[in-house]
XYZ file of C-alpha atoms in Angstrom:
169
model
C -0.115 -0.394 0.043
C 0.766 3.327 -0.788
C -0.103 6.647 0.630
C 0.695 10.179 -0.842
C 0.106 12.693 2.247
C 1.238 15.974 2.077
C 1.228 19.962 1.377
C -0.742 19.519 -2.272
C -1.921 22.576 -4.441
C -4.377 21.076 -6.690
C -3.366 17.580 -8.536
C 0.361 16.701 -8.424
C 1.093 15.067 -11.769
C 3.219 13.257 -13.097
C 4.891 16.134 -14.984
C 5.617 18.675 -11.974
C 7.781 15.175 -10.371
C 11.383 16.113 -10.993
C 13.374 15.478 -8.140
C 12.430 12.573 -5.627
C 14.203 11.987 -2.281
C 14.175 8.500 -1.104
C 14.943 7.878 2.589
C 17.005 4.798 3.703
C 18.131 2.851 6.694
C 18.339 -0.272 4.768
C 15.254 -1.693 6.219
C 12.768 -3.983 4.462
C 10.338 -0.995 4.436
C 13.162 1.268 2.980
C 14.055 -0.839 -0.091
C 10.324 -1.740 -0.637
C 10.142 2.816 -1.004
C 13.430 2.811 -3.041
C 11.798 -0.019 -5.495
C 8.402 2.368 -5.732
C 10.688 5.792 -6.209
C 12.501 3.985 -9.198
C 9.031 3.032 -10.941
C 8.105 6.580 -10.530
C 11.231 8.180 -11.424
C 11.538 5.960 -14.291
C 7.561 7.265 -15.476
C 8.103 10.685 -14.647
C 11.932 10.857 -15.655
C 12.470 12.743 -12.168
C 15.999 12.050 -11.000
C 16.439 10.313 -7.440
C 18.558 11.241 -4.074
C 18.963 8.364 -1.123
C 19.514 9.854 2.236
C 20.420 7.864 5.151
C 20.881 9.856 8.409
C 22.960 8.635 11.371
C 21.719 9.555 14.880
C 24.637 10.813 17.380
C 22.589 8.434 19.880
C 24.929 5.368 17.634
C 27.788 6.655 19.099
C 26.182 6.679 22.373
C 25.425 3.073 21.718
C 28.670 1.990 20.209
C 30.952 3.691 23.152
C 29.059 0.932 25.406
C 29.919 -2.132 23.162
C 29.272 -3.606 20.060
C 26.819 -1.048 18.560
C 23.421 -2.327 16.571
C 23.869 -0.639 13.771
C 26.283 -1.200 10.343
C 29.993 -0.661 11.417
C 29.474 -0.997 14.960
C 32.833 -2.046 16.398
C 33.505 -1.963 20.313
C 34.596 1.566 21.328
C 37.076 0.568 23.771
C 39.301 -0.490 20.429
C 38.958 2.955 18.457
C 37.846 6.954 18.438
C 34.093 8.285 18.159
C 36.035 9.473 14.476
C 36.849 5.833 13.897
C 33.286 4.634 15.143
C 31.723 7.732 12.727
C 34.054 6.240 9.477
C 33.091 2.746 10.045
C 29.068 3.811 10.128
C 29.581 6.063 7.155
C 31.550 3.551 4.959
C 29.458 0.422 5.931
C 26.267 2.856 4.794
C 27.836 3.456 1.743
C 28.158 -0.602 1.103
C 24.991 -1.534 2.782
C 22.364 1.560 2.694
C 23.049 3.185 -0.269
C 24.128 -0.102 -2.420
C 20.841 -1.968 -1.427
C 18.733 1.638 -2.112
C 20.168 2.119 -5.535
C 19.667 -1.893 -6.094
C 16.344 -1.549 -5.889
C 15.468 1.859 -7.994
C 16.953 0.174 -10.717
C 17.561 1.619 -13.889
C 16.705 5.199 -14.045
C 17.335 8.280 -16.219
C 20.062 9.208 -14.360
C 22.496 7.989 -11.725
C 21.450 9.016 -8.321
C 22.799 11.220 -5.782
C 23.667 9.664 -2.499
C 23.883 12.176 0.800
C 23.990 10.574 4.306
C 24.442 12.976 7.315
C 25.008 12.793 11.133
C 21.405 14.289 12.868
C 17.978 13.538 14.197
C 16.398 11.457 10.891
C 12.993 13.219 10.836
C 14.798 16.619 10.705
C 17.595 16.436 8.933
C 15.397 14.260 6.061
C 12.517 17.196 6.016
C 15.691 19.661 5.570
C 17.680 17.823 2.752
C 14.225 18.004 0.621
C 13.913 21.612 0.997
C 17.866 22.098 0.320
C 17.518 20.162 -3.052
C 13.886 21.313 -3.879
C 12.690 17.777 -3.897
C 9.293 17.627 -5.548
C 8.485 14.522 -3.359
C 9.707 12.297 -0.510
C 9.410 8.466 -0.399
C 9.651 6.523 2.429
C 8.938 3.160 4.327
C 6.739 2.951 7.026
C 8.778 1.574 9.331
C 12.574 1.521 9.680
C 15.633 0.285 11.751
C 15.513 1.699 15.017
C 18.652 2.054 17.794
C 17.669 0.323 21.119
C 14.237 -1.537 20.523
C 11.135 -1.304 17.714
C 9.157 0.324 20.167
C 9.139 3.738 18.664
C 8.384 1.983 14.961
C 7.655 4.519 12.402
C 8.478 7.426 14.534
C 11.007 8.797 11.866
C 7.968 8.550 8.975
C 5.516 10.574 11.242
C 8.172 13.191 11.884
C 8.654 13.631 8.234
C 4.927 13.402 7.459
C 4.219 16.390 9.922
C 6.673 18.751 9.421
C 8.029 18.430 5.386
C 6.859 21.063 2.883
C 6.365 18.855 -0.144
C 4.501 15.940 -0.544
C 5.124 12.588 1.081
C 4.783 9.139 -0.251
C 4.443 6.148 2.793
C 5.573 2.329 1.137
C 4.836 -0.172 3.555
């Protein structure tokens, strides 16, 4: 199921979609979202940017031991900068590669962007920065601590994005 939610004036037409931002954390729902975005990009000839956001809370978890995020290593043997580098390198090989594969063949090569911060805020800011016509996001993602807050990033994006948001399950 796909839902299009957001500030839409009139009907959103395929011709109006020139830039799609796909939020990805490597989860199954994010992969489904990337697949949907790829179909949409091919239909509308839109460009795509994949964004992944690393919460700084990951660093706190990893300082306690082996982290639950790709690239996690015991902090006793590495610095915070090395942990950041490991997480960013893992995102390139795990999150971005999976999303690019799910997107399929596109009219143009997708851009990849990663940043540290609060995921919901960064996704909305990045969509504004690149003047995205649409954000495509999975309904659930990976959680740092537990899956108790399923969809919290998606809900924040739905509530704060300045462009339409498609939620893919």
